[in-house]
Coordinates of C-alpha atoms and ligand atoms in Angstrom, one line a residue:
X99 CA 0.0 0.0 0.0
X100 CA 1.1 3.3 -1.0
X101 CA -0.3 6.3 1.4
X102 CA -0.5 9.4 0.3
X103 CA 1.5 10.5 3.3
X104 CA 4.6 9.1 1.8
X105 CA 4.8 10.5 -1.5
X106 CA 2.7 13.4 -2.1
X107 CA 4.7 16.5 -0.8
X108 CA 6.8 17.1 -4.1
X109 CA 4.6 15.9 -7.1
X110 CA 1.5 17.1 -9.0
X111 CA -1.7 15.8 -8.6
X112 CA -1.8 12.3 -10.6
X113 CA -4.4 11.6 -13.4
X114 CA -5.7 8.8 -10.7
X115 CA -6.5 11.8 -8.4
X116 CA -8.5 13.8 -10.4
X117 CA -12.2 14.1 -10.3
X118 CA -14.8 14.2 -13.2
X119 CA -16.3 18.1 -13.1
X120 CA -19.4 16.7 -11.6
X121 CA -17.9 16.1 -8.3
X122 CA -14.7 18.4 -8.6
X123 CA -15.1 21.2 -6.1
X124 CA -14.3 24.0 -8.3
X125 CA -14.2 27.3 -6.6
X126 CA -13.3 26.5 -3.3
X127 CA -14.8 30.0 -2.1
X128 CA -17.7 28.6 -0.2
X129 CA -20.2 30.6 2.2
X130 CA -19.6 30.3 5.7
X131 CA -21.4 32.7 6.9
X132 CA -24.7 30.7 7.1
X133 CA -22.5 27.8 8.9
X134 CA -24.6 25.3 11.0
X135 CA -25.5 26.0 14.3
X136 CA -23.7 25.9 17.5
X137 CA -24.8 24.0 20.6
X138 CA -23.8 25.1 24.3
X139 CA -24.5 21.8 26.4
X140 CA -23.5 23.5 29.5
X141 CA -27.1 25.7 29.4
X142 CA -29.4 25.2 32.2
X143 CA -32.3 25.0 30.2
X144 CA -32.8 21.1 29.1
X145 CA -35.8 21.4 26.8
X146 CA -34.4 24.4 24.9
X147 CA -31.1 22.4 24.3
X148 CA -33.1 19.5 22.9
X149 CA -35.2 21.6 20.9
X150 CA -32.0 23.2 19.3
X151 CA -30.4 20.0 18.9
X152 CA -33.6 18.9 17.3
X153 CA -33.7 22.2 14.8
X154 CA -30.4 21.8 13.7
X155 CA -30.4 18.0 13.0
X156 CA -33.1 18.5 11.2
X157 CA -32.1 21.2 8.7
X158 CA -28.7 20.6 9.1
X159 CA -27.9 17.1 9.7
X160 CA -24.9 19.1 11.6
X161 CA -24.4 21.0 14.6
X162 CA -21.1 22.0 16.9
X163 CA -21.2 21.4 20.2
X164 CA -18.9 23.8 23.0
X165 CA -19.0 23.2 27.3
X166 CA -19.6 19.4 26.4
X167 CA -17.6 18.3 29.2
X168 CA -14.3 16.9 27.9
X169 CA -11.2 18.5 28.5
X170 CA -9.4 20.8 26.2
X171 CA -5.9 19.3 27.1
X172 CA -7.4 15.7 26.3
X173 CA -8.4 16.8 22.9
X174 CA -5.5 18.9 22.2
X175 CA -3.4 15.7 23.3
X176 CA -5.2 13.4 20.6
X177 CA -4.9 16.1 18.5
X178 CA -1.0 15.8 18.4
X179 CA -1.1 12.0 19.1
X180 CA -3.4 11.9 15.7
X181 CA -0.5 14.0 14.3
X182 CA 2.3 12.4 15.1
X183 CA 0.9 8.9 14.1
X184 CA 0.5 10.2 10.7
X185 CA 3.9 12.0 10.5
X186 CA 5.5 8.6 11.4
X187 CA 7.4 6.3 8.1
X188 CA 5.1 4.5 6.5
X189 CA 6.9 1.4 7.6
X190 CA 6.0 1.8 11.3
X191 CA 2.2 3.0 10.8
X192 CA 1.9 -0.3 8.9
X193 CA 3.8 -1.9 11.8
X194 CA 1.6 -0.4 14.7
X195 CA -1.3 -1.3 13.0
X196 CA -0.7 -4.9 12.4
X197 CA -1.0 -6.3 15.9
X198 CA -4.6 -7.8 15.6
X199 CA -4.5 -10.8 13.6
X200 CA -8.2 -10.4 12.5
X201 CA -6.8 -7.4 11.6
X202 CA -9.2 -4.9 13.6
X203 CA -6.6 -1.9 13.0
X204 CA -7.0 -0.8 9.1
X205 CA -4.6 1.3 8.0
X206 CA -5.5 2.5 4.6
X207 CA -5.2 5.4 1.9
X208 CA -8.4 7.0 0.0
X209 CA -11.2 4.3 0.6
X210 CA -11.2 0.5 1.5
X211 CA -11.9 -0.4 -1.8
X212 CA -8.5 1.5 -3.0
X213 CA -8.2 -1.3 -6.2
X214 CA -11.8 -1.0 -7.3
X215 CA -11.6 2.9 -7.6
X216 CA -12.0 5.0 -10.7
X217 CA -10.8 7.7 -8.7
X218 CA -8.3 8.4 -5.4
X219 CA -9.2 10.5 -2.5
X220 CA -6.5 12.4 -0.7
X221 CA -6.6 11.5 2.3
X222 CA -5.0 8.4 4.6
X223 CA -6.9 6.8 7.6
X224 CA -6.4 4.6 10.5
X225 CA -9.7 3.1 12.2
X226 CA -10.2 0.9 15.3
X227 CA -12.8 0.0 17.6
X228 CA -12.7 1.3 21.0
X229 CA -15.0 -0.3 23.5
X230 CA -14.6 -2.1 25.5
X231 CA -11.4 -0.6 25.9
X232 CA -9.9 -3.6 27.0
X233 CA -10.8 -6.0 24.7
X234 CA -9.2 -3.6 21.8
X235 CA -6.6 -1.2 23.5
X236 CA -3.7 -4.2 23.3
X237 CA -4.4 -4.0 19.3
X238 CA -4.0 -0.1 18.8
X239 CA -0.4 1.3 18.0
X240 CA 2.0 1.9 20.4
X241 CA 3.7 3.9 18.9
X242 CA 3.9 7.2 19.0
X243 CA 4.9 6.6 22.6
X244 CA 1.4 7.7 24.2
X245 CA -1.2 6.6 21.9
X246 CA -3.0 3.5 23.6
X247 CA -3.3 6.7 26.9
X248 CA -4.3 9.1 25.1
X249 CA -6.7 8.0 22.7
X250 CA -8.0 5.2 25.3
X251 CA -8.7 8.4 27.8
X252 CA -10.7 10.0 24.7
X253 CA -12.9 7.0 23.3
X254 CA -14.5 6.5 27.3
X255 CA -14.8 11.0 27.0
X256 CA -16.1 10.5 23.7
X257 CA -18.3 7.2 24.3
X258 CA -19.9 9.6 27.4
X259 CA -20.8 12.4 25.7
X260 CA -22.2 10.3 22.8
X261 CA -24.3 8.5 25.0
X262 CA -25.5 12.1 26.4
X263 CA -26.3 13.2 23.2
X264 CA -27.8 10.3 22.2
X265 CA -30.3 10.7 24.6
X266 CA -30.9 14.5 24.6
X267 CA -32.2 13.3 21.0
X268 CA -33.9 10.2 22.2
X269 CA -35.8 13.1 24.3
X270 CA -36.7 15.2 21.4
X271 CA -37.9 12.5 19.4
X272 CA -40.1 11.2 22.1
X273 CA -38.1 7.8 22.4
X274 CA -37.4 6.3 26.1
X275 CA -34.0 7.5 26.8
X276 CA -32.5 4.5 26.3
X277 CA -33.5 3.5 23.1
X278 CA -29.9 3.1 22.1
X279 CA -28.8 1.5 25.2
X280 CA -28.1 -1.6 23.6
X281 CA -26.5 -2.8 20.5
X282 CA -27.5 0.1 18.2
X283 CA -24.8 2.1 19.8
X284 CA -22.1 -0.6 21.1
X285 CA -19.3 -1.1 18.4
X286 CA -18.1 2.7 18.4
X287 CA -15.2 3.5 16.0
X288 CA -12.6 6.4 16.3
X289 CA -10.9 7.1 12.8
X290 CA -7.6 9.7 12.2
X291 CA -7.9 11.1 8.9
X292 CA -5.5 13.0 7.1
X293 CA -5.9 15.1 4.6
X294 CA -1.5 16.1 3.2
X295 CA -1.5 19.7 1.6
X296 CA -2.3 18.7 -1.9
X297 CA -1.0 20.1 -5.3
X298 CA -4.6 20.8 -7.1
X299 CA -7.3 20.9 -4.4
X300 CA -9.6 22.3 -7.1
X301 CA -9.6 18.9 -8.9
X302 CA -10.1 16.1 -6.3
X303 CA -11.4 16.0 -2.7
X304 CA -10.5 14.4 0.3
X305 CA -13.8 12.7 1.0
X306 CA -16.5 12.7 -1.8
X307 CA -20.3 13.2 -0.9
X308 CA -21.6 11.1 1.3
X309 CA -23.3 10.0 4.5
X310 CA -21.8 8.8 7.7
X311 CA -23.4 4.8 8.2
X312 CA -23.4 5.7 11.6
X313 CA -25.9 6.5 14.2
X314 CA -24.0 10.0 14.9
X315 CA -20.5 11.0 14.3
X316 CA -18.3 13.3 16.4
X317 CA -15.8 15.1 15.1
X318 CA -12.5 16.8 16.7
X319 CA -10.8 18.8 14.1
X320 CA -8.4 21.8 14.2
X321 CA -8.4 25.3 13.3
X322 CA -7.7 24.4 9.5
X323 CA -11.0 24.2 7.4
X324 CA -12.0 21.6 4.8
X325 CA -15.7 20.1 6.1
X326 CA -18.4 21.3 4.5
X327 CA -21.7 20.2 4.7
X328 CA -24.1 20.0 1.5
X329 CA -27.9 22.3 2.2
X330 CA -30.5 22.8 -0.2
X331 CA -27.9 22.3 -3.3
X332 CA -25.1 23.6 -2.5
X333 CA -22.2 23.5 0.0
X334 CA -21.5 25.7 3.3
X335 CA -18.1 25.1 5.2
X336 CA -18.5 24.8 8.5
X337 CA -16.2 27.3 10.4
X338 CA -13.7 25.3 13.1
X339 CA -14.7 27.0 15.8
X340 CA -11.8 26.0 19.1
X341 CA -12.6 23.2 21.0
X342 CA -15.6 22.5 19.5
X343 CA -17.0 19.2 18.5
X344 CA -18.6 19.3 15.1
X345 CA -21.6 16.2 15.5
X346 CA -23.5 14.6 12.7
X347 CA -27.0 12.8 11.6
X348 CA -25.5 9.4 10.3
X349 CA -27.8 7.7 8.1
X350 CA -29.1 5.2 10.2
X351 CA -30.1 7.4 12.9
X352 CA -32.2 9.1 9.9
X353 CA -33.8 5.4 9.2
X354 CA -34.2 5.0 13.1
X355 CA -36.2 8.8 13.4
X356 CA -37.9 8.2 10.1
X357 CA -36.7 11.1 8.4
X358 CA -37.0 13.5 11.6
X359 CA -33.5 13.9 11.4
X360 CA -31.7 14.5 8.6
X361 CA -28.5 12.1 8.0
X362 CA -26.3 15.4 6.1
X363 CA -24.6 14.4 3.1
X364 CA -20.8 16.0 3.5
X365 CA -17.2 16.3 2.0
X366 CA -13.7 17.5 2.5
X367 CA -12.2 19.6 0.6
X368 CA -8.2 19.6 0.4
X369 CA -5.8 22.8 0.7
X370 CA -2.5 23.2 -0.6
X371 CA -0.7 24.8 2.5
X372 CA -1.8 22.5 5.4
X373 CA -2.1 19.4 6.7
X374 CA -5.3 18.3 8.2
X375 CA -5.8 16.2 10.8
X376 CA -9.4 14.5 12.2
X377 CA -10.5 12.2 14.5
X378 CA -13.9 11.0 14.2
X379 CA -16.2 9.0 17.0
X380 CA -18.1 6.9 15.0
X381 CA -21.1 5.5 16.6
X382 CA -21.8 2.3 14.7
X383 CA -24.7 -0.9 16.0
X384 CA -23.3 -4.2 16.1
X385 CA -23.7 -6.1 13.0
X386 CA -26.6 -8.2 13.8
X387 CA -28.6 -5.2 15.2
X388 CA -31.5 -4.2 13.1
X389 CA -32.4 -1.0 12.0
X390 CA -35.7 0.0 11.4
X391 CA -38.0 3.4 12.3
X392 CA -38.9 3.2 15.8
X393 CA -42.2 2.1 16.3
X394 CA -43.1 5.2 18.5
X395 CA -42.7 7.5 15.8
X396 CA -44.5 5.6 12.7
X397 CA -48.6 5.4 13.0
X398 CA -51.4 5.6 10.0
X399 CA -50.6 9.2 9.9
X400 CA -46.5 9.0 9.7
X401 CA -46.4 5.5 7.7
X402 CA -42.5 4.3 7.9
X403 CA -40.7 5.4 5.4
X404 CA -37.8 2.7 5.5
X405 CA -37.6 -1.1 6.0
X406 CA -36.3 -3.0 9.0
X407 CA -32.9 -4.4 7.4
X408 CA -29.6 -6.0 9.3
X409 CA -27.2 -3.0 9.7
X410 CA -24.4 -6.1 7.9
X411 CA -26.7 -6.1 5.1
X412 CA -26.1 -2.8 4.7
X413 CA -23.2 -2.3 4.7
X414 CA -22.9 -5.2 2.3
X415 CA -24.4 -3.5 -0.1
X416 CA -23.5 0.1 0.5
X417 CA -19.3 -0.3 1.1
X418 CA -18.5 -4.3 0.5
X419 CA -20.5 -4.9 -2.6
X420 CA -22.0 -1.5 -3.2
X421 CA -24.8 -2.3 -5.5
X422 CA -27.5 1.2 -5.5
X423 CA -30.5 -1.2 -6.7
X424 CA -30.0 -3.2 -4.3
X425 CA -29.5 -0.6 -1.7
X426 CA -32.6 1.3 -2.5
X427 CA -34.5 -2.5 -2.3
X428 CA -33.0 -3.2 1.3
X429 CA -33.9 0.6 2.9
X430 CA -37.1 1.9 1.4
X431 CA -41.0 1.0 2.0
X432 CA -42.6 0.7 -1.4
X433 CA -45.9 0.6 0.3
X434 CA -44.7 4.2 2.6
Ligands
OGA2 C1 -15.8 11.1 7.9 C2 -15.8 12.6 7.6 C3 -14.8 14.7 8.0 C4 -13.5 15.3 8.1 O1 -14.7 10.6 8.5 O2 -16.7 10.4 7.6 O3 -16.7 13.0 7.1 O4 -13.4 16.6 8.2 N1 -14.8 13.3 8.1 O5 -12.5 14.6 8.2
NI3 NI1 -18.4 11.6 7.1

């Protein structure tokens, strides 16, 4: 495998790299002025945060969070540790990431599917589970020096406020509050993406358009823009505000509400100047857990609009064998 970390600082962007106009992001000048909303969990007033949560994850899909409870020093730590895996020779990130034999740690550049691509993405990812901790922690890298600490300290911060989230929404939907208590929520994933300053960011992207197959995703990234968040047809870039955690409608929390929330369809953008680093708290269900809209939200009035399906079968069809026919046959109710 070749990772873009190791070869991209002195060359243009390959033909393999760049995008058909259609998805190209073109002028990278994009408004930010109408960026999505930001959440202060740290007000005293309950039902107003809910409702605000609720507002923005239904027109948004997206909302940043501040006062959420976890440390700065803890995220600026992963931060660096994030960093510093990334600036490491290839040879030890393929190293540090080898230790599971059912290979639990990916290490990998673009997408999974890097062979079956027309086109590359420019970025390079690690992802590993994270809970329990101990079940997964003697798998994660060990190098650089504090990585198992640090990042172990931030998935049981992270899988806390998730949970808290989690149920503010479970609130504002009018689901009992522990609706995702179970295996909906269990097999959490923290990813490090990184994005290398790239030669032509006007002709590829570092993640095309798409969904999070998550319940929600949290987001730590730094001061150095690139998210931007797709809104009645066209993009908005979503300002990094300090400290802030920038969380996200996955799609199967938009199954789960049926279409109350809105799972935002979102991309990176690449620069040519910096590096950009992000770690991303992905809430994922176990892979027998099925999905479905929640039964207190679907009535005569509000027939379900999608299918009960196994969360492996979709991701079967949506990332292993991504077939859209078949997709479209798993998740929608042709009788809705
Ligand atoms: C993702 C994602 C955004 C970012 O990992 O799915 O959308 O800014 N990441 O890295
Ligand atoms: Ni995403």
């Amino acid at each position: 495998m070749t990772l873009l970390s190791s070869w991209c600082y002195d060359g243009s962007l390959p033909e393999s790299y760049v995008m058909p106009p259609e998805t190209r992001p073109g002028d990278l000048i994009v408004p930010m002025e109408k960026s999505i909303p930001v959440i202060d969990l740290q007000r005293k007033d309950r039902k107003e945060t809910i409702q605000q949560i609720m507002k923005a994850g239904q027109e948004f899909g997206f909302f940043q969070i501040i006062n959420h409870g976890v440390s700065e020093d803890l995220m600026d730590e992963t931060m660096n540790v994030a960093e510093e895996f990334h600036a490491m020779p290839v040879l030890d990130k393929e190293r540090e990431c080898a230790k599971d034999p059912n290979g639990s740690c990916k290490l990998y550049t673009s997408s999974y599917v890097y062979p079956r691509e027309d086109v590359h993405l420019w970025r390079d990812a690690v992802i590993h589970p994270c809970r329990p901790l101990d079940q997964h922690i003697q798998f994660w890298p060990e190098k650089p020096n504090r990585y198992r600490e640090v990042v172990g300290a931030y998935s049981v911060e992270l899988w806390k406020l998730s949970c808290r989230i989690l149920e503010l929404i479970c609130e504002g939907l009018g689901l009992s509050l522990n609706y995702f208590s179970n295996d909906l929520s269990q097999v959490p994933q923290i990813i490090i993406n990184h994005y290398p300053p790239c030669p032509e960011p006007s002709l590829t992207l570092g993640l095309l358009k798409h969904r999070d197959l998550t319940i929600i995703t949290i987001l730590l990234q730094t001061q150095i823009k690139g998210l931007q968040v797709f809104k009645d047809g066209r993009w908005i870039g979503i300002e990094p505000l300090p400290h802030a955690f920038v969380v996200n409608i996955g799609s199967l929390l938009m199954f789960i509400s049926n279409g109350k929330l809105n799972g935002a369809e979102h991309r990176v953008v690449t620069n040519s100047r910096d590096a950009r680093t992000t770690v991303s708290f992905f809430v994922y269900p176990s892979d027998e857990s099925i999905i479905e809209p929640a039964k207190a939200l679907v009535n005569a009035s509000n027939p379900a609009i999608y299918k009960a399906f196994k969360f492996a079968d979709f991701i079967n069809v949506s990332i292993i064998n991504p077939d859209d026919e078949a997709l479209k046959e798993l998740i929608y109710n042709s009788t809705a």
